Coordinates of C-alpha atoms and ligand atoms in Angstrom, one line a residue:
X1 CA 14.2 25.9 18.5
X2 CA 14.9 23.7 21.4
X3 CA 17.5 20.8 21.3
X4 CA 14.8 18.1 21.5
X5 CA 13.0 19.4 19.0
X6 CA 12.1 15.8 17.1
X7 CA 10.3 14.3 20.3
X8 CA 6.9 16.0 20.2
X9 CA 7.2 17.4 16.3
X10 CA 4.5 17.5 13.4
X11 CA 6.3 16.5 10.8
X12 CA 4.5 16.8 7.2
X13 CA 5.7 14.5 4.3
X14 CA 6.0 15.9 1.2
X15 CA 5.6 13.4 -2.0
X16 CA 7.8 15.4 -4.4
X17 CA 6.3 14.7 -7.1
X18 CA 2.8 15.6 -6.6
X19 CA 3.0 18.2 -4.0
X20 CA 3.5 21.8 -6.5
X21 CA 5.0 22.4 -10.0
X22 CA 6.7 25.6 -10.4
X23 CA 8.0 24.8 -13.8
X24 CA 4.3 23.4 -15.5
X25 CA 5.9 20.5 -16.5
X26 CA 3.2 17.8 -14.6
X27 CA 5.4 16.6 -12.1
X28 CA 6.0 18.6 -8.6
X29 CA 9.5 20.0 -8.0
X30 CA 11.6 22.1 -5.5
X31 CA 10.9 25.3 -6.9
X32 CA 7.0 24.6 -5.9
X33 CA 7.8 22.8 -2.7
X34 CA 9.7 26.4 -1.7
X35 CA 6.4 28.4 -3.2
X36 CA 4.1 26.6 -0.5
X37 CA 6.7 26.6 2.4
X38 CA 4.6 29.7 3.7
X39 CA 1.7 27.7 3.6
X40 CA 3.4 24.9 5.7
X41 CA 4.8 27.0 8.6
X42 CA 1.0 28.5 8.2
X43 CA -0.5 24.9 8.6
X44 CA 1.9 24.9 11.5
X45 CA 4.3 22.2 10.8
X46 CA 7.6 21.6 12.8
X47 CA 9.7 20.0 9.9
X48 CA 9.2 18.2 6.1
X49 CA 10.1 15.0 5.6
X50 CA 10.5 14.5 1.7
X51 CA 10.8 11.3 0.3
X52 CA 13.9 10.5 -2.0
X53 CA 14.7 13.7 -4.3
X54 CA 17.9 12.1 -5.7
X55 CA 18.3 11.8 -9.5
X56 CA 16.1 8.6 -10.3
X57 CA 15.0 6.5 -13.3
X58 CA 11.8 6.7 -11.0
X59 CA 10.9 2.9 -11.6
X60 CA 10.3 3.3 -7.8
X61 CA 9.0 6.8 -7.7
X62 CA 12.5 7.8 -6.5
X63 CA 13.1 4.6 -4.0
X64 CA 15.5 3.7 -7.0
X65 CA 18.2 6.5 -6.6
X66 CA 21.2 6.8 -9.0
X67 CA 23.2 9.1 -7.5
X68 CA 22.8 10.0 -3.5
X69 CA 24.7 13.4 -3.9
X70 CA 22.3 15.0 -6.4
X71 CA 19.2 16.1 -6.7
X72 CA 16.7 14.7 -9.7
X73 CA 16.4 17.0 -12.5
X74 CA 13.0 17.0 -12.9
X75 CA 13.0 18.5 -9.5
X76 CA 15.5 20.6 -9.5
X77 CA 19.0 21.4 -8.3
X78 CA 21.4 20.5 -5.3
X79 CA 21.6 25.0 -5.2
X80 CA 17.7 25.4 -4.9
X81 CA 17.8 22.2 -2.4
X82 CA 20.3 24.2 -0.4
X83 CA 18.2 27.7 -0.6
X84 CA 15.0 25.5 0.4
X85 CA 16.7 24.5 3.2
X86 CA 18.1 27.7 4.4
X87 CA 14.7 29.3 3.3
X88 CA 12.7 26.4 5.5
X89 CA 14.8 27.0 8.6
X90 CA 14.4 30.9 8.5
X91 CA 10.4 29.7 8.6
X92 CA 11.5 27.5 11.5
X93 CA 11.1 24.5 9.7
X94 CA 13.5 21.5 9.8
X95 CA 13.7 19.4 7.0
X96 CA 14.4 15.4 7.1
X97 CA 14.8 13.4 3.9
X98 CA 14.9 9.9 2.5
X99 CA 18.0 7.8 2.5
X100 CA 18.0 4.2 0.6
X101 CA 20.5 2.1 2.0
X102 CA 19.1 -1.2 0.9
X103 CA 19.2 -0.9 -2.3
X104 CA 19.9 1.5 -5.4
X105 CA 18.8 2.1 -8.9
X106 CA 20.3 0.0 -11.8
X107 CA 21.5 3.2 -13.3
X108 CA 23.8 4.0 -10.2
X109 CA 27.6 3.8 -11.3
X110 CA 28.2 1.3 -8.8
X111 CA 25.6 -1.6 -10.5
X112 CA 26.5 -0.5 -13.8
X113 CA 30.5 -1.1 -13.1
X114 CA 29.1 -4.5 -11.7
X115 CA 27.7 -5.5 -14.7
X116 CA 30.4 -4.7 -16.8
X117 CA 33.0 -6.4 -14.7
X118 CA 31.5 -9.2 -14.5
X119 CA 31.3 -12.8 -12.1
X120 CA 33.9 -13.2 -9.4
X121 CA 34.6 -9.4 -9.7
X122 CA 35.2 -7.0 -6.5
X123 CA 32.5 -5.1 -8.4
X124 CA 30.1 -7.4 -8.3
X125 CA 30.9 -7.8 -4.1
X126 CA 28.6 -4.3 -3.5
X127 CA 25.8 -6.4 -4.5
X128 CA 24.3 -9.8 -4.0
X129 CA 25.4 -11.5 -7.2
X130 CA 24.7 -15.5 -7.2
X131 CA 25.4 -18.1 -9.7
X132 CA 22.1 -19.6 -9.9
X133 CA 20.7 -23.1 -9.1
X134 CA 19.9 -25.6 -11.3
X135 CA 18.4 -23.4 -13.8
X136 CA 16.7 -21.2 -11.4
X137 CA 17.5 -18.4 -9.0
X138 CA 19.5 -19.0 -6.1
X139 CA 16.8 -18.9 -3.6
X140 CA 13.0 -19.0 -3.3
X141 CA 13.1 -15.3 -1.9
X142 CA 10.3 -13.5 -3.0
X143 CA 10.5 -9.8 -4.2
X144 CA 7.6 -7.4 -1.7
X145 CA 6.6 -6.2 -5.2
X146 CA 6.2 -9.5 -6.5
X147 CA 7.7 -12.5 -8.3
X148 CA 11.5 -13.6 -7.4
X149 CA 13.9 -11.3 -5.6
X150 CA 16.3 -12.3 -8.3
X151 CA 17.0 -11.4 -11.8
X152 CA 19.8 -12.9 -14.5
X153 CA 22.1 -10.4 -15.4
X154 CA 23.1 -10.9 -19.5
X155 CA 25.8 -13.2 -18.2
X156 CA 23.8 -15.8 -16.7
X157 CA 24.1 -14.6 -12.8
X158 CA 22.0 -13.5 -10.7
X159 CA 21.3 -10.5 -8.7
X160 CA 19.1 -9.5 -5.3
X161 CA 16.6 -7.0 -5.3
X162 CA 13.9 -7.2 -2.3
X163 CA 12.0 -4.7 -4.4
X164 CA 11.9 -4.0 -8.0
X165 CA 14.3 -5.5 -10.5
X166 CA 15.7 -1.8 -11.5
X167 CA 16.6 -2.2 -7.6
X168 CA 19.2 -4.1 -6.6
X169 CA 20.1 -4.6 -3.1
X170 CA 23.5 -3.7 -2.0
X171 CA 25.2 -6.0 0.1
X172 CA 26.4 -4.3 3.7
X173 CA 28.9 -7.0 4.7
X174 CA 31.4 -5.0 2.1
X175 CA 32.8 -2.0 3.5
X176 CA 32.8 0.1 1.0
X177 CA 29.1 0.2 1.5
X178 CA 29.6 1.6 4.8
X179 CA 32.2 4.3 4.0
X180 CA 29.7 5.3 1.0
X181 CA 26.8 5.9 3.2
X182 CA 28.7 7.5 5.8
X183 CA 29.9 10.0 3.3
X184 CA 26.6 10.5 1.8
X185 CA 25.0 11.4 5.6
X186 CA 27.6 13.9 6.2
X187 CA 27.5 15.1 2.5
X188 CA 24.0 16.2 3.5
X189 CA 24.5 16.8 6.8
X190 CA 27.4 19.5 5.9
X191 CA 24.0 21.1 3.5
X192 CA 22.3 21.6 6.5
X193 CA 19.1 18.7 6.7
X194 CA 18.3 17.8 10.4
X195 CA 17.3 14.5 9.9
X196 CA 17.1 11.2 7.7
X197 CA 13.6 8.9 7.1
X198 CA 15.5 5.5 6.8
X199 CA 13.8 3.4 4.2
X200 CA 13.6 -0.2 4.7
X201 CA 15.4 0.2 7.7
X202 CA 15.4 -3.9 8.9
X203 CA 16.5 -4.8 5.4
X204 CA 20.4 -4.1 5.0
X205 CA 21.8 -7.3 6.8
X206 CA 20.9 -10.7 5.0
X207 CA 21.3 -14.0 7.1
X208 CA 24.7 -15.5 6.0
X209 CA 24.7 -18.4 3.3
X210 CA 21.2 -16.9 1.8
X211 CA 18.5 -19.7 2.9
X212 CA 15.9 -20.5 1.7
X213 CA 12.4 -19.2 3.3
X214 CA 11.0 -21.8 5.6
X215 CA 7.8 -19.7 6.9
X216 CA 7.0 -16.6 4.7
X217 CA 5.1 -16.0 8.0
X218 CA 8.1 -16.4 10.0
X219 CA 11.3 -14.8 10.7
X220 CA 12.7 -14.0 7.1
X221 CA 16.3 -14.6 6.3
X222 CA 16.1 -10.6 5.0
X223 CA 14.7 -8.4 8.0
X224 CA 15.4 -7.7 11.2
X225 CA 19.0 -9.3 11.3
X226 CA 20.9 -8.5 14.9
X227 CA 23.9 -6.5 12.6
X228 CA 21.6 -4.0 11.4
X229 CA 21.9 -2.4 15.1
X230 CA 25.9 -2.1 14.3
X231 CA 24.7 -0.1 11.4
X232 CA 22.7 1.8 13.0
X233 CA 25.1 2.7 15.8
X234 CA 27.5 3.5 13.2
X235 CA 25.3 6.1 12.2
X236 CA 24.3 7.5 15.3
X237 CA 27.8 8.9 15.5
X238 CA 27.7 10.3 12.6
X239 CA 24.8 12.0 13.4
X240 CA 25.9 12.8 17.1
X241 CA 29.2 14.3 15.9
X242 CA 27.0 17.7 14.8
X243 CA 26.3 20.5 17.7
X244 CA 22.9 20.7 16.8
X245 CA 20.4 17.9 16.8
X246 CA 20.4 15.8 14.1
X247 CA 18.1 12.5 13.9
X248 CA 17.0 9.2 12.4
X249 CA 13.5 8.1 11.7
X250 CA 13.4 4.2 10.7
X251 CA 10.9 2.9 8.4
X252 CA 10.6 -1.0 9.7
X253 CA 7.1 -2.9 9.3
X254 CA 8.0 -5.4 12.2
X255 CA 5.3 -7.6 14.1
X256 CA 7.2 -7.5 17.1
X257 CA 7.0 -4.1 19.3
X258 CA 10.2 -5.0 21.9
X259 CA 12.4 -6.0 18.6
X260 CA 10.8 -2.6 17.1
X261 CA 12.2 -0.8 20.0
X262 CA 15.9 -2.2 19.8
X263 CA 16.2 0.2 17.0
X264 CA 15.1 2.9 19.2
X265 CA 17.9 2.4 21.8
X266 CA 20.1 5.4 22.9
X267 CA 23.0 4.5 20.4
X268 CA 20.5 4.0 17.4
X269 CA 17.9 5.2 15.5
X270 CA 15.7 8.7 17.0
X271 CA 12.4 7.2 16.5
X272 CA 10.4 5.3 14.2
X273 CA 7.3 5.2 12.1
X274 CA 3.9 3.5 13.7
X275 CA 2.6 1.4 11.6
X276 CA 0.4 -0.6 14.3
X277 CA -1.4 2.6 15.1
X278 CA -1.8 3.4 11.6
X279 CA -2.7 -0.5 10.5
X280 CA -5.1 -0.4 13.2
X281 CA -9.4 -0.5 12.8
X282 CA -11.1 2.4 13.6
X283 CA -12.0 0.5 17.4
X284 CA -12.1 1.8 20.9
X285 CA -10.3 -1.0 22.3
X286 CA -7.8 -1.7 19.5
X287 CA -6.8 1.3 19.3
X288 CA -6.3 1.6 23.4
X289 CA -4.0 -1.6 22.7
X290 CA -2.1 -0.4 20.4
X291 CA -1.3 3.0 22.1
X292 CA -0.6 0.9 25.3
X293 CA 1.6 -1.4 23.5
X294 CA 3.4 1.8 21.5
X295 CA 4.0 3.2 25.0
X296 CA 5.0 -0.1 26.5
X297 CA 7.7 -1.0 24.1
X298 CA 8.9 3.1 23.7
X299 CA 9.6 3.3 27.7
X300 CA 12.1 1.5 28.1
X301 CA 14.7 3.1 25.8
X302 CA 12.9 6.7 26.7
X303 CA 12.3 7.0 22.8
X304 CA 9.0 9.0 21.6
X305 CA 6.2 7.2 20.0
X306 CA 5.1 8.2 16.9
X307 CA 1.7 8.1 15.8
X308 CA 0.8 8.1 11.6
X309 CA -2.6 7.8 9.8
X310 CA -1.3 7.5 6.1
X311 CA 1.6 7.9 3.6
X312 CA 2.9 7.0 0.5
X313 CA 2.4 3.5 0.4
X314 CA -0.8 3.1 1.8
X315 CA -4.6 3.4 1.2
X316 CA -5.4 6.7 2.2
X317 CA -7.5 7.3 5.1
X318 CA -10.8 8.8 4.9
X319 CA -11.3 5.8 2.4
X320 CA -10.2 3.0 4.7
X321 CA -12.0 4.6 7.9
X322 CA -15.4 4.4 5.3
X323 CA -15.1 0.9 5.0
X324 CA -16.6 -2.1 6.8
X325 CA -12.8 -2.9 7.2
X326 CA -11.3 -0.4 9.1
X327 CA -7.8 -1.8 9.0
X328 CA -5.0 -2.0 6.8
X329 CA -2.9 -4.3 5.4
X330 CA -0.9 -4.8 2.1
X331 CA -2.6 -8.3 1.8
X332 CA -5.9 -6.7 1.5
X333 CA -5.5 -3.1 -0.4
X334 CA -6.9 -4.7 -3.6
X335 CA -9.9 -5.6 -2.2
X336 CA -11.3 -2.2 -3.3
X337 CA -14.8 -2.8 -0.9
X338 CA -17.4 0.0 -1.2
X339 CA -16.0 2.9 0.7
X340 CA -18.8 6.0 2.4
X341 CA -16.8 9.1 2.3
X342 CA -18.7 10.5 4.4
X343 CA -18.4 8.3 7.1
X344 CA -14.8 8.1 6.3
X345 CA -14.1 12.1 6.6
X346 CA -16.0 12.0 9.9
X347 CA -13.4 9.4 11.3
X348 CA -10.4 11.1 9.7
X349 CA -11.0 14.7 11.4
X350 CA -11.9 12.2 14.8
X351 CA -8.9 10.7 14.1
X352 CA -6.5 13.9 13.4
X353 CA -8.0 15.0 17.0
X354 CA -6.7 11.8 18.4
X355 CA -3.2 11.4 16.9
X356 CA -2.3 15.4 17.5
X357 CA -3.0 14.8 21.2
X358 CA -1.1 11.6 21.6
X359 CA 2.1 11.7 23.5
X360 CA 4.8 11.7 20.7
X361 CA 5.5 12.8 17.1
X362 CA 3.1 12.7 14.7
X363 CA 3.5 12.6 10.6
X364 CA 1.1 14.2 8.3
X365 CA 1.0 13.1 4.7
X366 CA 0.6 15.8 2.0
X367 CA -3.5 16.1 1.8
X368 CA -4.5 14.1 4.8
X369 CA -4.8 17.7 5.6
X370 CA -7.3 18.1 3.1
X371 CA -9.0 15.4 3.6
X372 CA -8.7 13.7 0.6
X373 CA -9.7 10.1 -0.8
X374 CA -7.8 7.6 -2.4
X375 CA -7.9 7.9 -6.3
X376 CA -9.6 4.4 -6.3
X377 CA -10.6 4.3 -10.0
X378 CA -7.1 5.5 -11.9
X379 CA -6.9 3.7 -15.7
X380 CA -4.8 0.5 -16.1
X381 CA -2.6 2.7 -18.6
X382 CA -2.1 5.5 -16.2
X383 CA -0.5 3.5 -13.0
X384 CA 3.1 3.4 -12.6
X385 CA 3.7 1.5 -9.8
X386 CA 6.0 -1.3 -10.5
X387 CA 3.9 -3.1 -7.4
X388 CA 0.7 -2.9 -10.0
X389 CA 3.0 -4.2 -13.1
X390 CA 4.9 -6.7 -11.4
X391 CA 1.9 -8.8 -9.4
X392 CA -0.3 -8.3 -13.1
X393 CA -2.5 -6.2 -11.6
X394 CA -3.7 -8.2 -8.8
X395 CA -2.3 -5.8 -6.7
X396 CA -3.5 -2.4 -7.7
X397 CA -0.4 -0.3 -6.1
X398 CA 0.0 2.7 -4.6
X399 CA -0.5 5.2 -7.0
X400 CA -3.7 6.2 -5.8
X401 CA -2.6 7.7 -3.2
X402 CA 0.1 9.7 -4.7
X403 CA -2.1 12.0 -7.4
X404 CA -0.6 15.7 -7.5
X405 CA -2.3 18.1 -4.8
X406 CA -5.1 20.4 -5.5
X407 CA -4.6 24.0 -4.6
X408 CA -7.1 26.1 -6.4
X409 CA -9.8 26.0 -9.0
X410 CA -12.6 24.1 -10.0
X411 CA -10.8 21.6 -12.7
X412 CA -7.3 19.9 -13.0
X413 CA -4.5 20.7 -12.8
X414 CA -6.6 22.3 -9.6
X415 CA -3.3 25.4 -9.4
X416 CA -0.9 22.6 -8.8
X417 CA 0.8 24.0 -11.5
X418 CA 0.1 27.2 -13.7
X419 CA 0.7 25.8 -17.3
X420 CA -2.6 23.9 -17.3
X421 CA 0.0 20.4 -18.3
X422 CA -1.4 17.5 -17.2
X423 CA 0.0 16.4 -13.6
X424 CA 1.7 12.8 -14.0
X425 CA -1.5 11.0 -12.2
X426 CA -4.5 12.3 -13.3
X427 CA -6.5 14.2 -10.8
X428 CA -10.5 13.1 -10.0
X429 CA -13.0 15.3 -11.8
X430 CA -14.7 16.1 -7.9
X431 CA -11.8 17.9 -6.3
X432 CA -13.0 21.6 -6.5
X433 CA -13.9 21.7 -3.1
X434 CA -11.1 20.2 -1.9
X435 CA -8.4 22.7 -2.6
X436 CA -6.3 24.8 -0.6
X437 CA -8.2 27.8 -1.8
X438 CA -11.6 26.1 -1.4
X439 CA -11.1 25.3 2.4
X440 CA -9.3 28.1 3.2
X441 CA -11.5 30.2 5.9
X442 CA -14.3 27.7 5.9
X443 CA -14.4 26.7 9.5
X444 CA -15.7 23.6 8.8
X445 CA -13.8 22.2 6.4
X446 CA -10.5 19.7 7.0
X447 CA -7.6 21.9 6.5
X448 CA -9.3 24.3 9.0
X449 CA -9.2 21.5 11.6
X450 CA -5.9 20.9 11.1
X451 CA -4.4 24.5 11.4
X452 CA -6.2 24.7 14.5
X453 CA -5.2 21.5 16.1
X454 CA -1.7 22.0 14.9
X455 CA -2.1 25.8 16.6
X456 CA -3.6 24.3 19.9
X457 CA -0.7 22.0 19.6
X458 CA 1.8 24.3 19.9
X459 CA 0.2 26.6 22.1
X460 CA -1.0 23.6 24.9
X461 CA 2.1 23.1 27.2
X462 CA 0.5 19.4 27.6
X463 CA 0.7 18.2 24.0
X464 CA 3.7 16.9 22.5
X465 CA 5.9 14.4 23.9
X466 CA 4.9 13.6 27.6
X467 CA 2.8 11.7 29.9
X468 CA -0.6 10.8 29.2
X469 CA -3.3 9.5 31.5
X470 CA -6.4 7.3 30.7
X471 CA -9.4 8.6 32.0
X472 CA -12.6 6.2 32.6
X473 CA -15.2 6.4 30.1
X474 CA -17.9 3.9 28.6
X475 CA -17.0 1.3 26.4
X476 CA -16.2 2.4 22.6
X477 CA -14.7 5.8 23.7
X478 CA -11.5 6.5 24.3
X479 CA -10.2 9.2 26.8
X480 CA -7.5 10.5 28.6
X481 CA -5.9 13.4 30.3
X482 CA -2.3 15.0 28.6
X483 CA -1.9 17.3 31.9
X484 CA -4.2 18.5 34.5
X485 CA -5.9 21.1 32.4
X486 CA -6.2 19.1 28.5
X487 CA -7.9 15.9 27.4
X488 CA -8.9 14.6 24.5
X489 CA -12.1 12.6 24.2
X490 CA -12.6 10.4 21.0
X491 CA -16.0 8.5 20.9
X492 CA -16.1 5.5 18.5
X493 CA -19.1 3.7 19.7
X494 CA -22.3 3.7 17.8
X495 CA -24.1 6.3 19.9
X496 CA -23.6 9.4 21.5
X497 CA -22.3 9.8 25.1
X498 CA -22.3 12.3 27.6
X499 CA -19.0 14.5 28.0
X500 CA -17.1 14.7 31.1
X501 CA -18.3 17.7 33.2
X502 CA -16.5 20.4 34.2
X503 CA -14.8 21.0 30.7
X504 CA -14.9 23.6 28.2
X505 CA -14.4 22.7 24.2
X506 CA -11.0 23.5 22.7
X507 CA -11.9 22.2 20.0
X508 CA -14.6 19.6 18.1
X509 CA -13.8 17.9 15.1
X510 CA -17.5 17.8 14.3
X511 CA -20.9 19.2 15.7
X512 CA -21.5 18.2 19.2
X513 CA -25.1 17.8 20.4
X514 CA -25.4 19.9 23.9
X515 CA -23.5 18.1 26.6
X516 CA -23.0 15.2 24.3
X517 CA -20.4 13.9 22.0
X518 CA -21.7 12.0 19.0
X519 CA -20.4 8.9 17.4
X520 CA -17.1 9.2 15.4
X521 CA -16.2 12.9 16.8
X522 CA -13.4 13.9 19.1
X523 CA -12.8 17.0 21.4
X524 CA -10.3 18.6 23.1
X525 CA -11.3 20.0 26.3
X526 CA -10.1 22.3 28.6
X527 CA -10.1 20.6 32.1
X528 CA -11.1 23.0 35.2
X529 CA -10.9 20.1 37.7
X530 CA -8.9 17.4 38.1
X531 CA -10.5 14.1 36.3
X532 CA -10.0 10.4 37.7
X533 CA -7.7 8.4 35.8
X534 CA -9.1 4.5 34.7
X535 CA -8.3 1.8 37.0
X536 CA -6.2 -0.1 34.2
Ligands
NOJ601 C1 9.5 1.8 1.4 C2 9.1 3.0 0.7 O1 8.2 3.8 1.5 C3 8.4 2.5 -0.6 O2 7.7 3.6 -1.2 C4 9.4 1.9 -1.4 O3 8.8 1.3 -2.6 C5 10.1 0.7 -0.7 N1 10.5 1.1 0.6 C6 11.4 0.3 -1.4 O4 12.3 1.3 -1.4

C-alpha cells in the first residue's frame, strides 16, 4: 500500500451502532463490523472511518466517551478491536477512528473527580468550571444542541459543555489535557489504527476571560481560536514519529475556506472533511464554485480535498437532492418539505459519479451506498438524540439518518442481525429492496453503481488525488477532464444535452438517450482525443 495512501482514498464510515449485530442484541457491534469486512474490501473501500467506539453512556451516540482506552461493551472488546484491525489490514483496509478532544462524558473519571473535589480544586482546572453571575450562568454561550452551554453542578458552579450537558468540555490550557491525549493517540497508534477523525476540531481553545457572544453570526469566542494550530502541531508529531503513514482528518464547520486550510498546513492536520461541497444545492454553477474554491484554498498547503455527500449528522442525501431545497443546513433540517425519492435517487447515483471522480478523497457513509432515505417519520418516543430533546423537538435530530442497515430479507431486522431483536431505531416497513442481498447483481441498482465506480476508481490511473481540468460545456452541466484519456460529465440542467464526441461510456449512472446525456445523470467517459479545457 503506498505511503500516500490517505490523498486519493475512499474511505467508508461506519456508524457502529447500526452497521451489523453479531450478538442479536439490536445494537451493531465489532463482531458484525468484522462479519461484513469482506463485503467492504468487495465494495472496494480503501479504509473505515468508525465514529467513537469507546465505552459511552451514549447520551451522544458515543460523542460522550468515558474512557478513551477501551472499547464500549455493547460493542465489544479492546481484543476483537485489535483482531479487526489486524483482520482489516490483511483485506488491505486501513482503519481511522474518532477522537473527542473537546469534550468527554460525565461518567469519565476525570469529571467525576471534579465534582467530588469541588470549587477552587486542581480537579476542577480539566474543565471549565465558573462561579456563575448574578443568578445565571457565566456567559450567554449557547450549547449547538440547544439552551445554555452551562450547567450547575450540585454545588452551585457551573460547568461548559458546547454540546450536551452529559458533555463537558475540557479545558486545553491545562497540561494534563495534553499529556492525556498524547497518550491516548499513541495508546492507539501502538494497536495499529492509521488514522484519527478529529471531532470538533476548531473547538478545544476558548478565547481567554470567556466573553460573552457579540454576533452569534460572527467570530465565536469558542471556534477557530489561533492555539488550536499549536495543538494540532503537537499532534502531528505524534503521528509523524511512526514509519508508516499515519494521519489526521479534522471535523471543522468553518465559513471561511483560507482559515479552513490553516489546519491543513504541513505541520498539522492530513486533510479535512468538506462540508461546503456537501452543504451545497444540487446546481451546476454552485457546485463549480465550490469545487473551485475547495481547490483554491487546498493548493497552497498541497493538502487533498475531500469531497462528502452525507454522514452522521446530517439529512441524508437522496432525500435532500428530492427536495425543492437542494442544500443543507442545520438551521433548516426541520423543515421536513415534501421530498421525490425518485428524483432524489437520480441525483444521488449523479452525484456518487461526480464525487468519485473529483480530485481528492472521498467519504462514503454506511448506505449512501444503498441508496437509502432519511427515516423522516421515526415516533417522538423512539428518537434519542439529545439535539431532539434538548431544543423540544423543534429540532428533529439526527437519528434518522442513523437507523441500523438492511442486509437481507423482506422485514426488520432486514439480517442486520440474526436474533429477529428489534434494532435500537426502528427500521421503515419499505426497505426489502434495499438490502445488500436485494441489490446485489442487479446492475441497476445503487450498490451496483458504487462497486463499479469504486472498481473504475481504482483501476483509472487518473482518479484519485491529482489534477483536474474543466472542459467547456453548456450551462447547467458540469465537466472536466482528470487526465487525457477520463472525464466525467454531470448534467444538472433541466434538459438533456449532447455528449462530447469522441468518447466511449465507462460508466452511466442512469440510462442515456443515444448520443445524449439526460438531466440529473453523470458519465464517465473514456477520452480518445484530447478535449479543450474551459476558458475560465
Ligand atoms: C460532531 C459529531 O459528528 C457529532 O455527532 C457530535 O454530536 C458532535 N460533534 C459533538 O461531539
Amino acid at each position: 500500500m503506498s505511503d500516500n495512501w490517505w490523498r486519493g482514498a475512499a474511505i467508508y464510515q461506519v456508524y457502529v451502532r447500526s452497521f451489523a449485530d453479531g450478538d442479536g442484541d439490536g445494537t451493531g457491534d465489532l463482531t458484525g463490523v468484522r462479519s461484513k469486512l469482506q463485503y467492504l474490501a468487495d465494495l472496494g473501500i480503501d479504509a473505515i472511518w468508525f465514529n467513537p467506539w469507546y465505552p459511552s453512556p451514549m447520551d451522544d451516540g458515543g460523542y460522550d466517551v468515558s474512557d478513551y482506552r477501551d472499547i464500549e461493551p455493547v460493542f465489544g472488546s479492546l481484543a476483537e478491536a485489535e483482531k479487526l484491525i489486524e483482520e482489516a489490514h490483511g483485506l488491505g483496509i486501513r482503519i481511522i477512528i474518532d477522537i473527542v478532544p473537546n469534550h468527554c462524558s460525565d461518567e469519565h473519571p476525570w469529571f467525576r473527580a471534579a465534582l467530588a473535589a469541588g470549587p477552587g480544586s486542581p480537579e476542577r482546572e480539566r474543565f471549565w468550571f465558573r462561579d456563575g453571575v448574578d443568578g445565571g450562568p457565566p456567559n450567554n454561550w449557547q450549547s449547538r444542541f440547544g439552551g445554555s452551554a452551562w450547567t450547575q453542578a450540585p454545588d452551585g458552579q457551573w460547568f461548559l459543555h458546547l454540546y450536551s450537558s452529559r458533555q463537558p468540555d475540557l479545558n486545553w490550557t491545562n497540561p494534563q489535557v495534553h499529556t492525556e491525549f498524547a497518550d491516548i493517540l499513541r495508546f492507539w497508534f501502538n494497536r495499529g489504527v492509521d488514522g484519527f477523525r478529529i471531532d470538533v476540531a476548531d473547538g478545544l481553545v476558548k478565547q481567554d476571560g470567556l466573553p460573552d457572544v457579540d454576533d452569534p453570526d460572527g467570530r465565536l469566542p469558542y471556534s477557530d481560536l489561533d492555539g488550536v494550530h499549536e495543538i494540532y502541531r503537537e499532534w502531528r508529531k505524534i503521528a509523524d514519529s511512526y514509519e508508516d503513514k499515519r494521519v489526521f482528518v479534522g471535523e471543522m464547520w468553518l465559513p471561511d475556506p483560507q482559515r479552513f486550510a490553516m489546519y491543513l498546513r504541513p505541520d498539522e492536520l492530513h486533510s479535512a472533511f468538506n462540508f461546503d461541497f456537501l452543504s451545497c444545492p444540487w446546481d451546476a454553477k454552485r457546485l463549480r464554485e465550490v469545487v473551485d474554491a475547495t481547490r483554491d484554498a487546498h493548493a497552497p498547503v498541497d493538502a487533498p480535498a475531500t469531497w462528502v455527500l452525507s454522514n452522521h449528522d446530517v439529512t441524508r442525501h437522496v432525500t435532500r437532492y428530492g427536495r425543492a431545497d437542494t442544500s443543507f443546513s442545520f438551521a433548516d433540517r426541520q423543515h421536513k418539505a415534501p421530498t421525490d425519492r425518485q428524483l432524489g435517487l437520480r441525483r444521488a447515483r449523479a452525484a456518487a459519479l461526480l464525487t468519485l471522480a473529483l480530485p481528492g478523497g472521498v467519504y462514503i457513509y454506511q448506505g449512501e451506498e444503498l441508496g437509502l432515505s432519511e427515516a423522516e417519520d421515526l415516533a417522538d418516543e423512539v428518537r434519542q438524540d439529545p439535539v431532539f430533546r434538548r431544543t423540544n423537538g423543534t429540532d428533529i435530530g439526527r437519528d434518522g439518518c442513523r437507523v441500523p442497515l438492511p442486509w437481507s430479507g423482506t422485514e426488520s431486522p432486514y439480517g442486520f442481525n440474526t436474533t429477529g431483536a428489534a434494532p435500537w431505531l426502528p427500521q421503515p416497513d419499505d426497505w426489502s429492496a434495499a438490502t445488500v442481498a436485494a441489490q446485489t447483481g442487479d446492475e441497476d441498482s445503487m450498490l451496483e453503481l458504487y462497486r463499479s465506480a469504486l472498481r473504475l476508481r481504482h483501476a483509472e490511473p487518473g482518479l484519485g488525488d491529482g489534477p483536474m481540468t474543466w472542459l467547456d460545456v453548456p450551462e447547467g452541466v458540469l465537466a472536466f477532464a482528470r487526465d487525457d484519456r477520463f472525464a466525467c460529465v454531470v448534467n444538472l440542467s433541466g434538459a438533456a444535452v449532447p455528449m462530447p464526441p469522441h468518447t466511449e461510456v465507462l460508466l452511466a449512472s442512469g440510462p442515456l438517450e443515444g448520443t445524449d446525456l439526460p438531466s440529473d445523470t453523470a458519465v464517465w467517459l473514456r477520452t480518445h482525443q484530447a478535449m479543450g479545457p474551459s476558458s475560465s
